[in-house]
PDB file of C-alpha atoms in Angstrom:
ATOM      1  CA  THR A   1     114.263 119.986 108.714  1.00 52.00           C
ATOM      2  CA  GLN A   2     115.013 118.682 105.241  1.00 55.00           C
ATOM      3  CA  LEU A   3     115.133 121.585 102.827  1.00 83.00           C
ATOM      4  CA  LEU A   4     113.980 121.493  99.230  1.00 92.00           C
ATOM      5  CA  GLU A   5     115.392 124.220  97.027  1.00 94.00           C
ATOM      6  CA  GLN A   6     113.375 125.076  93.939  1.00 96.00           C
ATOM      7  CA  SER A   7     114.692 127.084  91.036  1.00 96.00           C
ATOM      8  CA  PRO A   8     113.933 129.362  89.428  1.00 96.00           C
ATOM      9  CA  GLN A   9     111.552 131.119  91.819  1.00 94.00           C
ATOM     10  CA  PHE A  10     109.930 133.076  88.975  1.00 96.00           C
ATOM     11  CA  LEU A  11     109.755 132.261  85.265  1.00 97.00           C
ATOM     12  CA  SER A  12     108.034 134.275  82.534  1.00 98.00           C
ATOM     13  CA  ILE A  13     108.128 132.846  79.024  1.00 97.00           C
ATOM     14  CA  GLN A  14     106.337 133.066  75.686  1.00 98.00           C
ATOM     15  CA  GLU A  15     103.875 130.490  74.474  1.00 98.00           C
ATOM     16  CA  GLY A  16     105.636 127.658  72.662  1.00 98.00           C
ATOM     17  CA  GLU A  17     108.896 127.851  74.602  1.00 98.00           C
ATOM     18  CA  ASN A  18     110.305 124.975  76.642  1.00 98.00           C
ATOM     19  CA  LEU A  19     111.256 125.246  80.309  1.00 98.00           C
ATOM     20  CA  THR A  20     112.709 123.231  83.166  1.00 98.00           C
ATOM     21  CA  VAL A  21     112.109 123.662  86.891  1.00 98.00           C
ATOM     22  CA  TYR A  22     114.518 122.128  89.386  1.00 97.00           C
ATOM     23  CA  CYS A  23     114.022 120.790  92.894  1.00 97.00           C
ATOM     24  CA  ASN A  24     117.168 119.961  94.884  1.00 96.00           C
ATOM     25  CA  SER A  25     117.953 118.693  98.357  1.00 94.00           C
ATOM     26  CA  SER A  26     120.849 117.284 100.349  1.00 91.00           C
ATOM     27  CA  SER A  27     118.455 114.736 101.877  1.00 91.00           C
ATOM     28  CA  VAL A  28     117.061 111.506 100.486  1.00 93.00           C
ATOM     29  CA  PHE A  29     113.302 111.250 100.100  1.00 92.00           C
ATOM     30  CA  SER A  30     111.076 108.183  99.846  1.00 90.00           C
ATOM     31  CA  SER A  31     109.181 109.843  97.021  1.00 91.00           C
ATOM     32  CA  LEU A  32     108.887 113.205  95.362  1.00 95.00           C
ATOM     33  CA  GLN A  33     105.632 114.852  94.386  1.00 95.00           C
ATOM     34  CA  TRP A  34     104.910 117.739  92.047  1.00 97.00           C
ATOM     35  CA  TYR A  35     101.831 119.904  92.611  1.00 96.00           C
ATOM     36  CA  ARG A  36     100.353 122.757  90.614  1.00 96.00           C
ATOM     37  CA  GLN A  37      98.469 125.553  92.349  1.00 95.00           C
ATOM     38  CA  GLU A  38      96.285 128.218  90.776  1.00 93.00           C
ATOM     39  CA  PRO A  39      95.440 131.520  92.509  1.00 89.00           C
ATOM     40  CA  GLY A  40      92.838 131.132  95.249  1.00 88.00           C
ATOM     41  CA  GLU A  41      92.929 127.351  95.158  1.00 92.00           C
ATOM     42  CA  GLY A  42      94.715 124.514  96.885  1.00 94.00           C
ATOM     43  CA  PRO A  43      97.563 122.550  95.266  1.00 95.00           C
ATOM     44  CA  VAL A  44      96.630 119.690  92.942  1.00 95.00           C
ATOM     45  CA  LEU A  45      98.912 116.691  92.488  1.00 94.00           C
ATOM     46  CA  LEU A  46     100.516 116.293  89.046  1.00 96.00           C
ATOM     47  CA  VAL A  47     102.733 113.276  89.631  1.00 96.00           C
ATOM     48  CA  THR A  48     104.554 111.179  92.222  1.00 95.00           C
ATOM     49  CA  VAL A  49     107.977 109.688  91.466  1.00 95.00           C
ATOM     50  CA  VAL A  50     109.228 106.928  93.705  1.00 93.00           C
ATOM     51  CA  THR A  51     112.195 105.142  92.162  1.00 93.00           C
ATOM     52  CA  GLY A  52     115.629 106.722  91.686  1.00 94.00           C
ATOM     53  CA  GLY A  53     116.133 107.564  88.008  1.00 95.00           C
ATOM     54  CA  GLU A  54     112.411 107.323  87.288  1.00 96.00           C
ATOM     55  CA  VAL A  55     111.003 109.376  84.422  1.00 97.00           C
ATOM     56  CA  LYS A  56     107.275 110.022  84.064  1.00 97.00           C
ATOM     57  CA  LYS A  57     105.534 111.807  81.228  1.00 97.00           C
ATOM     58  CA  LEU A  58     102.186 113.550  81.469  1.00 95.00           C
ATOM     59  CA  LYS A  59     101.367 114.904  77.996  1.00 96.00           C
ATOM     60  CA  ARG A  60     103.814 117.845  77.570  1.00 97.00           C
ATOM     61  CA  LEU A  61     105.207 117.516  81.093  1.00 97.00           C
ATOM     62  CA  THR A  62     108.192 115.279  81.883  1.00 98.00           C
ATOM     63  CA  PHE A  63     109.195 114.567  85.464  1.00 97.00           C
ATOM     64  CA  GLN A  64     112.485 113.017  86.526  1.00 97.00           C
ATOM     65  CA  PHE A  65     113.648 111.734  89.923  1.00 96.00           C
ATOM     66  CA  GLY A  66     117.385 111.779  90.496  1.00 95.00           C
ATOM     67  CA  ASP A  67     119.291 108.514  90.854  1.00 95.00           C
ATOM     68  CA  ALA A  68     120.069 109.279  94.507  1.00 94.00           C
ATOM     69  CA  ARG A  69     116.445 110.371  95.208  1.00 94.00           C
ATOM     70  CA  LYS A  70     117.611 113.809  96.341  1.00 94.00           C
ATOM     71  CA  ASP A  71     116.535 115.905  93.376  1.00 95.00           C
ATOM     72  CA  SER A  72     113.911 116.158  90.691  1.00 97.00           C
ATOM     73  CA  SER A  73     113.081 118.175  87.604  1.00 97.00           C
ATOM     74  CA  LEU A  74     109.976 119.170  85.712  1.00 98.00           C
ATOM     75  CA  HIS A  75     110.284 119.895  81.997  1.00 98.00           C
ATOM     76  CA  ILE A  76     107.451 121.462  80.021  1.00 98.00           C
ATOM     77  CA  THR A  77     107.538 121.306  76.229  1.00 98.00           C
ATOM     78  CA  ALA A  78     105.808 123.952  74.115  1.00 98.00           C
ATOM     79  CA  ALA A  79     104.349 125.804  77.100  1.00 98.00           C
ATOM     80  CA  GLN A  80     100.805 127.140  76.821  1.00 97.00           C
ATOM     81  CA  PRO A  81      99.052 129.947  78.746  1.00 96.00           C
ATOM     82  CA  GLY A  82      97.046 127.269  80.550  1.00 95.00           C
ATOM     83  CA  ASP A  83     100.300 126.063  82.140  1.00 97.00           C
ATOM     84  CA  THR A  84     100.505 129.305  84.135  1.00 96.00           C
ATOM     85  CA  GLY A  85     100.552 128.662  87.878  1.00 96.00           C
ATOM     86  CA  LEU A  86     102.668 127.912  90.932  1.00 96.00           C
ATOM     87  CA  TYR A  87     104.565 124.634  90.687  1.00 97.00           C
ATOM     88  CA  LEU A  88     105.503 123.043  94.003  1.00 96.00           C
ATOM     89  CA  CYS A  89     107.742 120.070  94.652  1.00 96.00           C
ATOM     90  CA  ALA A  90     107.326 118.107  97.868  1.00 95.00           C
ATOM     91  CA  GLY A  91     109.530 115.384  99.301  1.00 93.00           C
ATOM     92  CA  ALA A  92     108.064 112.606 101.414  1.00 91.00           C
ATOM     93  CA  ARG A  93     109.772 111.106 104.442  1.00 87.00           C
ATOM     94  CA  TYR A  94     108.093 108.201 106.211  1.00 82.00           C
ATOM     95  CA  SER A  95     107.540 108.571 109.957  1.00 75.00           C
ATOM     96  CA  GLY A  96     106.188 105.162 110.879  1.00 72.00           C
ATOM     97  CA  GLY A  97     103.590 102.787 109.483  1.00 69.00           C
ATOM     98  CA  SER A  98     101.989 104.280 106.419  1.00 68.00           C
ATOM     99  CA  ASN A  99     102.387 107.818 107.712  1.00 78.00           C
ATOM    100  CA  TYR A 100     104.697 110.269 106.013  1.00 81.00           C
ATOM    101  CA  LYS A 101     105.322 113.985 106.114  1.00 85.00           C
ATOM    102  CA  LEU A 102     105.802 116.248 103.133  1.00 89.00           C
ATOM    103  CA  THR A 103     108.481 118.921 102.936  1.00 91.00           C
ATOM    104  CA  PHE A 104     107.548 121.524 100.334  1.00 93.00           C
ATOM    105  CA  GLY A 105     109.801 123.681  98.228  1.00 94.00           C
ATOM    106  CA  LYS A 106     109.004 127.390  97.987  1.00 94.00           C
ATOM    107  CA  GLY A 107     107.564 126.995  94.517  1.00 95.00           C
ATOM    108  CA  THR A 108     108.180 128.259  90.990  1.00 96.00           C
ATOM    109  CA  LEU A 109     105.716 130.841  89.715  1.00 96.00           C
ATOM    110  CA  LEU A 110     105.350 130.259  85.977  1.00 97.00           C
ATOM    111  CA  THR A 111     103.733 132.762  83.637  1.00 97.00           C
ATOM    112  CA  VAL A 112     103.209 131.788  80.008  1.00 97.00           C
ATOM    113  CA  ASN A 113     102.412 134.783  77.826  1.00 97.00           C
ATOM    114  CA  PRO A 114     100.294 134.356  74.659  1.00 96.00           C
TER     115      PRO A 114
ATOM    116  CA  ASN B   1      81.270 114.343  96.552  1.00 68.00           C
ATOM    117  CA  ALA B   2      82.386 117.729  97.841  1.00 79.00           C
ATOM    118  CA  GLY B   3      85.917 116.504  98.632  1.00 94.00           C
ATOM    119  CA  VAL B   4      87.629 118.780 101.159  1.00 97.00           C
ATOM    120  CA  THR B   5      85.736 121.875 102.253  1.00 97.00           C
ATOM    121  CA  GLN B   6      87.099 124.729 104.350  1.00 98.00           C
ATOM    122  CA  THR B   7      85.289 127.585 106.034  1.00 97.00           C
ATOM    123  CA  PRO B   8      85.500 130.507 106.181  1.00 97.00           C
ATOM    124  CA  LYS B   9      87.204 131.472 102.925  1.00 96.00           C
ATOM    125  CA  PHE B  10      88.374 134.821 104.288  1.00 97.00           C
ATOM    126  CA  ARG B  11      88.634 136.235 107.802  1.00 97.00           C
ATOM    127  CA  ILE B  12      90.109 139.297 109.473  1.00 97.00           C
ATOM    128  CA  LEU B  13      90.965 139.013 113.161  1.00 97.00           C
ATOM    129  CA  LYS B  14      92.187 141.545 115.666  1.00 97.00           C
ATOM    130  CA  ILE B  15      95.265 140.725 117.729  1.00 98.00           C
ATOM    131  CA  GLY B  16      94.307 138.584 120.711  1.00 97.00           C
ATOM    132  CA  GLN B  17      91.059 137.251 119.237  1.00 97.00           C
ATOM    133  CA  SER B  18      90.480 133.545 118.736  1.00 97.00           C
ATOM    134  CA  MET B  19      88.807 131.563 115.981  1.00 97.00           C
ATOM    135  CA  THR B  20      88.360 128.083 114.568  1.00 98.00           C
ATOM    136  CA  LEU B  21      89.092 127.176 110.974  1.00 98.00           C
ATOM    137  CA  GLN B  22      86.827 124.376 109.846  1.00 98.00           C
ATOM    138  CA  CYS B  23      87.832 121.479 107.605  1.00 98.00           C
ATOM    139  CA  THR B  24      85.460 118.728 106.531  1.00 98.00           C
ATOM    140  CA  GLN B  25      85.964 115.820 104.136  1.00 98.00           C
ATOM    141  CA  ASP B  26      83.550 113.301 102.685  1.00 96.00           C
ATOM    142  CA  MET B  27      86.112 110.892 101.206  1.00 96.00           C
ATOM    143  CA  ASN B  28      86.574 108.757 104.349  1.00 95.00           C
ATOM    144  CA  HIS B  29      90.325 109.404 104.345  1.00 96.00           C
ATOM    145  CA  ASN B  30      92.168 108.554 107.540  1.00 94.00           C
ATOM    146  CA  TYR B  31      94.954 111.112 107.236  1.00 95.00           C
ATOM    147  CA  MET B  32      94.292 114.825 107.569  1.00 97.00           C
ATOM    148  CA  TYR B  33      96.744 117.733 107.591  1.00 97.00           C
ATOM    149  CA  TRP B  34      96.821 121.464 108.266  1.00 98.00           C
ATOM    150  CA  TYR B  35      99.345 123.614 106.414  1.00 97.00           C
ATOM    151  CA  ARG B  36     100.011 127.312 106.258  1.00 97.00           C
ATOM    152  CA  GLN B  37     101.323 129.013 103.142  1.00 96.00           C
ATOM    153  CA  ASP B  38     103.143 132.307 103.428  1.00 94.00           C
ATOM    154  CA  PRO B  39     104.141 134.283 100.311  1.00 85.00           C
ATOM    155  CA  GLY B  40     107.291 132.848  98.776  1.00 79.00           C
ATOM    156  CA  MET B  41     107.679 130.288 101.559  1.00 80.00           C
ATOM    157  CA  GLY B  42     105.936 127.137 100.352  1.00 86.00           C
ATOM    158  CA  LEU B  43     103.667 125.146 102.659  1.00 94.00           C
ATOM    159  CA  LYS B  44     104.564 124.302 106.242  1.00 94.00           C
ATOM    160  CA  LEU B  45     102.865 121.548 108.258  1.00 94.00           C
ATOM    161  CA  ILE B  46     101.099 122.747 111.423  1.00 97.00           C
ATOM    162  CA  TYR B  47      99.355 119.613 112.712  1.00 96.00           C
ATOM    163  CA  TYR B  48      98.269 116.289 111.315  1.00 95.00           C
ATOM    164  CA  SER B  49      96.027 113.374 112.253  1.00 95.00           C
ATOM    165  CA  VAL B  50      96.281 109.692 111.335  1.00 94.00           C
ATOM    166  CA  GLY B  51      92.702 108.967 112.339  1.00 94.00           C
ATOM    167  CA  ALA B  52      89.883 109.940 114.669  1.00 95.00           C
ATOM    168  CA  GLY B  53      91.187 110.646 118.165  1.00 95.00           C
ATOM    169  CA  ILE B  54      94.850 110.882 117.116  1.00 95.00           C
ATOM    170  CA  THR B  55      96.688 114.123 116.389  1.00 96.00           C
ATOM    171  CA  ASP B  56     100.327 115.150 116.324  1.00 94.00           C
ATOM    172  CA  LYS B  57     102.435 118.271 115.862  1.00 94.00           C
ATOM    173  CA  GLY B  58     104.005 119.250 112.597  1.00 93.00           C
ATOM    174  CA  GLU B  59     106.767 121.712 111.853  1.00 91.00           C
ATOM    175  CA  VAL B  60     105.089 124.932 113.128  1.00 95.00           C
ATOM    176  CA  PRO B  61     102.464 124.044 115.818  1.00 97.00           C
ATOM    177  CA  ASN B  62     102.963 126.951 118.224  1.00 97.00           C
ATOM    178  CA  GLY B  63      99.849 129.109 118.634  1.00 97.00           C
ATOM    179  CA  TYR B  64      97.506 126.439 117.234  1.00 98.00           C
ATOM    180  CA  ASN B  65      95.463 123.517 118.500  1.00 97.00           C
ATOM    181  CA  VAL B  66      93.538 120.758 116.740  1.00 98.00           C
ATOM    182  CA  SER B  67      91.078 118.003 117.532  1.00 96.00           C
ATOM    183  CA  ARG B  68      89.831 115.016 115.545  1.00 97.00           C
ATOM    184  CA  SER B  69      86.664 113.615 117.092  1.00 97.00           C
ATOM    185  CA  THR B  70      85.347 112.206 113.809  1.00 97.00           C
ATOM    186  CA  THR B  71      86.867 110.978 110.540  1.00 97.00           C
ATOM    187  CA  GLU B  72      85.221 113.823 108.676  1.00 97.00           C
ATOM    188  CA  ASP B  73      86.207 116.902 110.696  1.00 98.00           C
ATOM    189  CA  PHE B  74      89.602 118.356 111.618  1.00 98.00           C
ATOM    190  CA  PRO B  75      89.193 121.888 113.001  1.00 98.00           C
ATOM    191  CA  LEU B  76      92.182 124.168 113.631  1.00 98.00           C
ATOM    192  CA  ARG B  77      91.928 126.505 116.603  1.00 98.00           C
ATOM    193  CA  LEU B  78      93.828 129.777 116.932  1.00 97.00           C
ATOM    194  CA  GLU B  79      94.021 131.192 120.446  1.00 91.00           C
ATOM    195  CA  LEU B  80      95.281 134.748 120.982  1.00 95.00           C
ATOM    196  CA  ALA B  81      95.799 135.571 117.306  1.00 96.00           C
ATOM    197  CA  ALA B  82      99.055 137.317 116.395  1.00 97.00           C
ATOM    198  CA  PRO B  83     100.113 139.158 113.213  1.00 97.00           C
ATOM    199  CA  SER B  84     102.590 136.330 112.535  1.00 96.00           C
ATOM    200  CA  GLN B  85      99.598 134.053 111.970  1.00 97.00           C
ATOM    201  CA  THR B  86      98.510 136.052 108.923  1.00 97.00           C
ATOM    202  CA  SER B  87      98.643 133.431 106.200  1.00 97.00           C
ATOM    203  CA  VAL B  88      96.651 131.165 103.908  1.00 97.00           C
ATOM    204  CA  TYR B  89      95.663 127.932 105.656  1.00 98.00           C
ATOM    205  CA  PHE B  90      95.109 124.692 103.755  1.00 98.00           C
ATOM    206  CA  CYS B  91      93.576 121.489 104.983  1.00 98.00           C
ATOM    207  CA  ALA B  92      94.481 118.269 103.168  1.00 97.00           C
ATOM    208  CA  THR B  93      93.506 114.619 103.353  1.00 96.00           C
ATOM    209  CA  ARG B  94      95.142 111.391 102.221  1.00 94.00           C
ATOM    210  CA  PRO B  95      93.832 107.833 101.973  1.00 92.00           C
ATOM    211  CA  THR B  96      95.881 105.120 103.629  1.00 89.00           C
ATOM    212  CA  GLY B  97      98.313 103.479 101.225  1.00 85.00           C
ATOM    213  CA  GLU B  98      98.334 106.280  98.661  1.00 86.00           C
ATOM    214  CA  TYR B  99     100.734 109.143  98.100  1.00 84.00           C
ATOM    215  CA  GLU B 100      98.404 111.880  96.925  1.00 88.00           C
ATOM    216  CA  GLN B 101      97.168 114.551  99.305  1.00 93.00           C
ATOM    217  CA  TYR B 102      93.884 116.246  98.443  1.00 94.00           C
ATOM    218  CA  PHE B 103      93.796 119.914  99.369  1.00 96.00           C
ATOM    219  CA  GLY B 104      90.880 122.158 100.244  1.00 96.00           C
ATOM    220  CA  PRO B 105      90.487 125.638  98.728  1.00 96.00           C
ATOM    221  CA  GLY B 106      92.112 127.401 101.687  1.00 97.00           C
ATOM    222  CA  THR B 107      91.240 130.057 104.260  1.00 98.00           C
ATOM    223  CA  ARG B 108      92.915 133.456 103.945  1.00 97.00           C
ATOM    224  CA  LEU B 109      93.438 134.882 107.437  1.00 98.00           C
ATOM    225  CA  THR B 110      94.631 138.382 108.267  1.00 97.00           C
ATOM    226  CA  VAL B 111      95.489 139.392 111.836  1.00 97.00           C
ATOM    227  CA  THR B 112      95.772 143.139 112.452  1.00 96.00           C
TER     228      THR B 112
END
């Protein structure tokens, strides 16, 4: 089993602060996905990064895939209360054809206080 | 489109009982997945299917069974429920050739 270590596990910050969440592994992944999950709901995809060194921006969110495709980070600028939720990273490993399996990290529970 | 629907939303089972968690999708996606999410443990893959009639085990299949007779439905069966199966269960789908998985709202199961 390829493990994905997310840090920090919990993060409580004030509105307007910046933050970074890390996702690290000793294994190489074909791609890395970031999901956001709100209480009582299923995860919703934020972004997929595929190429080593890739950086993607989604408004105030910046995602980076490590050069070796083993790690990733999520940076949020000027956090808002609406950013509150559980952030999950998931690494994809192909298992034949177009099939792949996701390995999920344990998640980072972010609380942004007004 | 309803997307991915799961029923029931909540259920309490006694040890040794059995039940089926339903998952239905209307997006015509070939790939379907069942995950369980325990507090602080992320999501773990139970079973998956690459199309109607084809299923395979994931990381934690023991105590569960699945079937995929149609593209739309992918039920998860629990036989002889145990307290260790207390969890939140998510069904997900994925279209061929794309990365994104689309998750249902989940079923919260408690076994006592």
